[in-house]
Coordinates of C-alpha atoms and ligand atoms in Angstrom, one line a residue:
M74 CA 0.0 0.0 0.1
D75 CA 1.2 3.6 -0.6
I76 CA 2.1 5.5 2.2
L77 CA -1.0 7.2 3.5
E78 CA 0.6 10.4 4.1
K79 CA -2.1 11.7 2.1
F80 CA -4.7 11.8 4.9
Y81 CA -2.2 13.3 7.4
N82 CA -3.9 16.4 9.0
M83 CA -6.9 16.0 6.8
D84 CA -10.3 17.3 7.9
V85 CA -13.1 14.9 7.3
I86 CA -16.1 16.9 6.3
S87 CA -18.0 15.1 3.5
A88 CA -18.0 11.6 1.9
K89 CA -17.5 13.6 -1.5
Q90 CA -13.8 14.2 -0.7
F91 CA -13.0 10.5 -1.0
K92 CA -12.2 9.1 -4.3
R93 CA -12.1 5.4 -5.1
S94 CA -8.5 4.9 -4.3
D95 CA -9.0 6.8 -0.9
V96 CA -11.8 4.5 0.0
E97 CA -9.7 1.4 -0.9
D98 CA -6.7 2.7 1.0
L99 CA -8.9 3.2 4.2
I100 CA -10.4 -0.1 3.9
E101 CA -7.0 -1.8 3.5
L102 CA -5.6 0.1 6.5
S103 CA -8.6 -0.9 8.6
L104 CA -8.1 -4.5 7.8
K105 CA -4.4 -4.2 8.4
I106 CA -4.8 -2.7 11.8
E107 CA -7.5 -5.2 12.8
K108 CA -5.3 -8.0 11.7
N109 CA -2.3 -6.8 13.7
K110 CA -4.2 -5.1 16.5
E111 CA -1.8 -5.9 19.3
K112 CA 1.0 -4.0 17.4
F113 CA -1.0 -0.9 17.3
T114 CA -1.9 -0.5 21.1
N115 CA 0.4 2.5 21.5
A116 CA 0.2 3.9 17.7
L117 CA -1.4 7.2 19.1
H118 CA 0.2 7.5 22.5
G119 CA 0.3 11.0 23.6
K120 CA -2.5 12.1 21.2
V121 CA -5.8 13.5 22.5
M122 CA -9.2 13.2 20.6
A123 CA -11.8 15.7 21.7
A124 CA -15.5 14.5 21.0
L125 CA -17.9 17.2 20.9
F126 CA -21.4 15.8 20.7
F127 CA -24.1 18.3 20.5
E128 CA -26.4 15.8 19.5
P129 CA -27.2 12.3 21.1
S130 CA -25.2 9.4 20.0
T131 CA -24.1 5.9 21.2
R132 CA -22.2 4.2 18.4
T133 CA -20.5 7.0 16.8
R134 CA -19.1 8.5 19.9
L135 CA -18.3 5.4 21.7
S136 CA -16.6 3.7 18.6
F137 CA -14.5 6.8 18.1
E138 CA -13.5 6.8 21.8
S139 CA -13.0 3.2 21.8
A140 CA -10.9 3.4 18.7
M141 CA -8.8 6.1 20.1
L142 CA -8.2 4.3 23.4
R143 CA -7.4 1.0 21.8
L144 CA -4.7 2.7 19.8
G145 CA -3.2 4.0 22.9
G146 CA -4.5 7.6 22.7
S147 CA -6.5 9.6 25.0
V148 CA -10.1 11.1 25.0
T149 CA -11.9 14.2 26.3
G150 CA -15.0 16.0 25.3
F151 CA -18.8 16.1 26.2
S152 CA -21.8 14.2 25.2
E153 CA -24.4 16.9 26.0
A154 CA -24.0 20.4 25.1
G155 CA -25.9 21.3 28.3
T156 CA -22.7 20.5 30.3
S157 CA -20.5 22.8 28.2
S158 CA -20.3 26.7 28.0
V159 CA -22.6 26.4 25.0
K160 CA -25.3 26.4 27.8
K161 CA -24.0 29.9 28.8
G162 CA -24.3 31.2 25.0
E163 CA -20.8 30.6 23.8
T164 CA -20.7 30.3 20.1
L165 CA -19.5 27.3 18.3
A166 CA -16.6 29.1 16.8
D167 CA -15.3 30.1 20.4
T168 CA -15.9 26.5 21.6
I169 CA -13.6 25.2 18.8
R170 CA -11.1 27.7 19.2
T171 CA -10.5 26.7 22.7
V172 CA -10.7 23.0 22.4
A173 CA -8.1 23.2 19.6
N174 CA -5.8 24.2 22.2
Y175 CA -6.4 21.0 24.3
A176 CA -6.7 18.1 21.7
D177 CA -4.9 16.9 18.3
V178 CA -8.2 16.1 16.6
I179 CA -11.9 17.2 17.1
V180 CA -14.8 14.8 16.4
I181 CA -18.1 16.8 16.2
R182 CA -21.7 16.1 15.7
H183 CA -24.0 19.0 15.5
S184 CA -27.8 19.6 14.4
K185 CA -26.5 22.4 12.1
E186 CA -25.7 21.7 8.6
G187 CA -22.9 24.2 8.5
A188 CA -21.3 23.1 12.0
A189 CA -18.4 21.0 10.5
K190 CA -17.4 23.5 8.1
L191 CA -17.5 26.2 10.7
A192 CA -15.7 24.1 12.9
Q193 CA -12.9 23.7 10.3
Q194 CA -12.6 27.5 9.8
F195 CA -11.8 28.0 13.5
S196 CA -9.5 25.1 14.1
D197 CA -5.9 24.5 13.3
I198 CA -6.2 20.8 14.1
P199 CA -8.3 18.3 12.2
I200 CA -11.9 18.2 12.3
I201 CA -13.9 15.0 11.7
N202 CA -17.6 15.5 10.9
A203 CA -19.5 12.7 13.0
G204 CA -23.0 14.2 11.6
N205 CA -24.1 17.5 10.6
G206 CA -27.8 17.9 10.6
S207 CA -29.5 16.0 7.9
Q208 CA -26.5 16.5 5.6
E209 CA -23.8 14.1 6.0
H210 CA -22.0 11.4 8.2
P211 CA -19.0 10.6 6.3
T212 CA -17.4 8.2 8.7
Q213 CA -20.6 6.2 8.9
G214 CA -20.5 5.9 5.2
L215 CA -16.8 4.6 5.2
L216 CA -17.6 2.0 7.9
D217 CA -20.6 0.8 5.8
V218 CA -18.5 0.5 2.8
L219 CA -15.9 -1.4 4.8
A220 CA -18.8 -3.6 6.1
I221 CA -20.0 -4.2 2.6
H222 CA -16.5 -5.0 1.2
D223 CA -15.8 -7.3 3.9
L224 CA -18.9 -9.2 4.0
K225 CA -19.7 -9.3 0.1
G226 CA -16.0 -9.4 -0.8
T227 CA -16.5 -6.4 -3.2
V228 CA -18.1 -3.0 -3.5
D229 CA -18.8 -3.3 -7.3
N230 CA -21.5 -5.0 -9.2
L231 CA -23.9 -5.2 -6.2
N232 CA -27.5 -4.0 -6.1
V233 CA -27.5 -1.7 -3.1
G234 CA -30.9 -0.4 -1.7
L235 CA -30.9 2.6 0.5
I236 CA -34.3 2.3 2.3
G237 CA -36.4 4.7 4.6
D238 CA -35.6 8.3 5.2
L239 CA -33.5 9.4 2.2
K240 CA -34.4 13.0 2.8
Y241 CA -33.3 13.6 6.4
G242 CA -31.1 10.6 7.0
R243 CA -27.4 11.8 6.9
T244 CA -25.9 8.3 6.7
V245 CA -27.4 7.5 3.3
H246 CA -26.3 10.7 1.8
S247 CA -22.8 9.7 2.7
V248 CA -23.2 6.1 1.6
A249 CA -24.5 7.3 -1.9
H250 CA -21.6 9.8 -2.4
L251 CA -19.0 7.0 -1.7
F252 CA -20.8 4.5 -3.9
S253 CA -20.7 6.9 -6.7
N254 CA -16.9 5.7 -6.8
F255 CA -17.9 2.1 -7.6
K256 CA -20.0 0.3 -10.2
S257 CA -22.7 -0.9 -8.1
N258 CA -26.5 -0.2 -8.8
L259 CA -28.1 2.2 -6.4
Y260 CA -31.8 1.9 -5.5
F261 CA -33.4 4.7 -3.6
I262 CA -36.5 3.5 -1.8
S263 CA -38.4 5.9 0.2
P264 CA -42.0 7.4 0.8
E265 CA -42.7 10.0 -1.9
Q266 CA -42.2 12.8 1.0
L267 CA -38.7 11.5 1.9
K268 CA -37.0 11.0 -1.5
M269 CA -33.2 11.5 -1.8
Q270 CA -32.1 15.1 -1.6
Y271 CA -31.7 16.8 -4.8
R272 CA -28.1 17.9 -3.8
V273 CA -26.9 14.3 -3.5
K274 CA -28.7 13.1 -6.7
D275 CA -27.1 16.2 -8.5
S276 CA -23.9 15.2 -7.3
L277 CA -24.1 11.6 -8.3
T278 CA -25.4 12.6 -11.7
L279 CA -22.3 14.6 -12.3
K280 CA -20.4 11.6 -11.7
N281 CA -22.5 9.6 -14.0
T282 CA -23.8 7.4 -11.4
N283 CA -27.1 5.7 -12.1
F284 CA -29.8 5.2 -9.6
V285 CA -33.3 4.1 -9.5
E286 CA -35.9 6.0 -7.2
T287 CA -39.0 4.0 -6.1
S288 CA -41.3 3.6 -3.2
N289 CA -42.3 0.0 -4.2
F290 CA -40.3 -1.5 -1.4
R291 CA -41.2 -5.1 -1.9
E292 CA -41.0 -5.0 -5.6
I293 CA -37.1 -4.4 -5.2
L294 CA -36.2 -6.4 -2.2
P295 CA -35.7 -9.5 -4.2
K296 CA -33.1 -7.9 -6.3
L297 CA -30.8 -6.5 -3.6
D298 CA -27.4 -7.7 -2.4
V299 CA -27.3 -4.9 0.3
I300 CA -30.5 -4.0 2.2
Y301 CA -29.7 -0.8 4.1
M302 CA -32.6 0.1 6.1
T303 CA -32.7 3.5 8.1
R304 CA -34.8 5.2 10.8
I305 CA -37.4 7.8 9.8
Q306 CA -35.8 10.9 11.5
K307 CA -38.4 12.1 13.9
E308 CA -36.4 14.9 15.1
R309 CA -35.9 16.6 11.9
F310 CA -39.7 16.9 11.0
A311 CA -41.4 20.2 11.5
D312 CA -44.8 18.7 11.7
L313 CA -45.2 15.5 13.7
E314 CA -48.4 14.7 11.7
E315 CA -46.1 14.2 8.7
Y316 CA -44.0 11.9 10.7
A317 CA -46.9 9.8 11.9
K318 CA -47.8 9.4 8.1
V319 CA -44.6 7.8 7.1
K320 CA -43.2 6.2 10.0
D321 CA -44.3 2.7 9.4
M322 CA -44.1 2.7 5.7
F323 CA -41.2 0.4 5.3
I324 CA -40.5 -2.3 7.9
L325 CA -38.5 -5.4 7.1
T326 CA -40.6 -8.4 8.5
E327 CA -40.2 -12.1 9.0
D328 CA -42.1 -12.8 5.7
D329 CA -39.5 -10.6 3.7
L330 CA -36.9 -13.1 4.6
K331 CA -38.4 -15.4 2.2
I332 CA -38.2 -13.1 -0.7
I333 CA -34.8 -11.6 -0.4
K334 CA -31.7 -13.2 -1.8
E335 CA -30.0 -16.1 0.2
D336 CA -26.7 -14.2 0.3
A337 CA -28.2 -10.7 0.8
I338 CA -26.9 -8.7 3.7
I339 CA -29.1 -6.5 5.8
L340 CA -27.5 -3.3 7.2
H341 CA -28.8 -0.5 9.5
P342 CA -26.7 2.4 10.9
L343 CA -28.9 1.9 14.0
P344 CA -30.5 3.0 16.1
R345 CA -33.6 1.2 14.9
V346 CA -37.1 2.1 16.0
N347 CA -39.3 -0.4 14.1
E348 CA -37.9 -0.7 10.8
I349 CA -36.5 -4.2 11.2
D350 CA -38.6 -6.8 13.1
P351 CA -36.4 -8.1 15.9
V352 CA -37.1 -11.8 14.7
I353 CA -34.8 -11.1 12.0
D354 CA -32.0 -10.5 14.3
S355 CA -31.1 -14.2 14.3
D356 CA -31.1 -14.5 10.6
P357 CA -27.6 -14.9 9.3
R358 CA -28.2 -12.1 6.8
A359 CA -28.8 -9.7 9.5
K360 CA -25.4 -7.9 10.0
Y361 CA -26.4 -4.8 11.7
F362 CA -24.8 -5.5 14.9
E363 CA -21.5 -6.8 13.2
Q364 CA -21.6 -3.3 11.4
T365 CA -21.1 -1.6 14.7
Y366 CA -17.7 -3.4 15.0
Y367 CA -16.7 -2.2 11.6
G368 CA -17.3 1.3 12.8
M369 CA -14.6 0.9 15.6
M370 CA -12.3 -0.7 12.8
M371 CA -12.9 2.3 10.3
R372 CA -12.4 4.9 13.0
K373 CA -9.0 3.4 14.1
A374 CA -7.8 3.7 10.5
I375 CA -9.2 7.3 10.3
L376 CA -7.7 8.5 13.4
A377 CA -4.3 6.9 12.7
S378 CA -4.2 8.3 9.2
V379 CA -5.1 11.8 10.2
L380 CA -2.9 12.0 13.2
L381 CA 0.2 10.1 11.8
K382 CA 2.3 10.8 8.9
D383 CA 2.7 6.9 8.6
P384 CA -0.1 5.2 10.2
L385 CA 1.7 2.0 9.6
E386 CA 4.8 2.8 11.5
S387 CA 3.6 0.3 14.3
L388 CA 4.2 -2.5 11.9
K389 CA 7.8 -1.8 11.3
Ligands
NCD578 C1 -27.2 7.6 12.5 C2 -27.0 9.1 12.8 O1 -26.8 9.7 14.0 O2 -27.0 9.8 11.7 N1 -26.7 6.9 13.5 C3 -25.4 6.7 13.6 O3 -24.5 7.3 13.7 N2 -25.0 5.2 13.6 C4 -28.6 7.2 11.9 C5 -29.8 7.6 12.8 O4 -29.8 8.5 13.9 O5 -30.8 7.3 12.5

């Protein structure tokens, strides 16, 4: 593998910044670190990650923290803005300027779409976007591609269905951008009101990536190699009556197991509400809990390559 110096000090703001070779390098690095994990236990010794979570999180924050700790680094931060000086009226810019003096990398999740970019402007240390409103969640997209690569053996020539809230769901935006680098077929399956955002579709069109949009969930299901379910993003709806109309439209049920491919994989960024019947959890095609492990793997690779000139130094 090439020296990954290209990622050193990089901000991770959008999945759009990664081309095919970048995604492949990060997958390879994730797998390499995983294979040699005992050699990497001190790789980030002396480095500090600040996790600033202005919105709720379980997997993203804990997998970033766990990745950092398992690589020998340290973590600081907050998981509730209410415990920080934001509560006293501090601006995001001032918070970032301050934290940039304490840490080597900042991981930020915020409800405002412009938050990660704004943080980038006020920080001289790398910023990693862990979710900016309904726009993007690039590291989730990268871990999803890693999971698909590892479980299916390829990221090309697959029928990938992104299902559910494609309007407000930020993970599907990042997944779609990343897949525009590969030769798979994308199916955007959503209620009419929650169709994939135009800015994502426009960007795919510019890259000549084909996609099919439909609300006919069960017609497409038998074709899919990757069934990527998502939660309807209740917190983004201005009108809860609108939410009530769509919340139960796409639910993967036990009966669906009979119509989906034998070797399909079922993913979900989690948390799930009721999109996947829990009886499906014991089906071998259900991979959403394994998917969370890929999160830690990919975040180790991202942290190591942002914080180290040679992320593979531990292997030497
Ligand atoms: C997602 C998120 O926060 O965007 N969760 C995650 O990071 N794994 C998905 C969601 O909240 O529905």
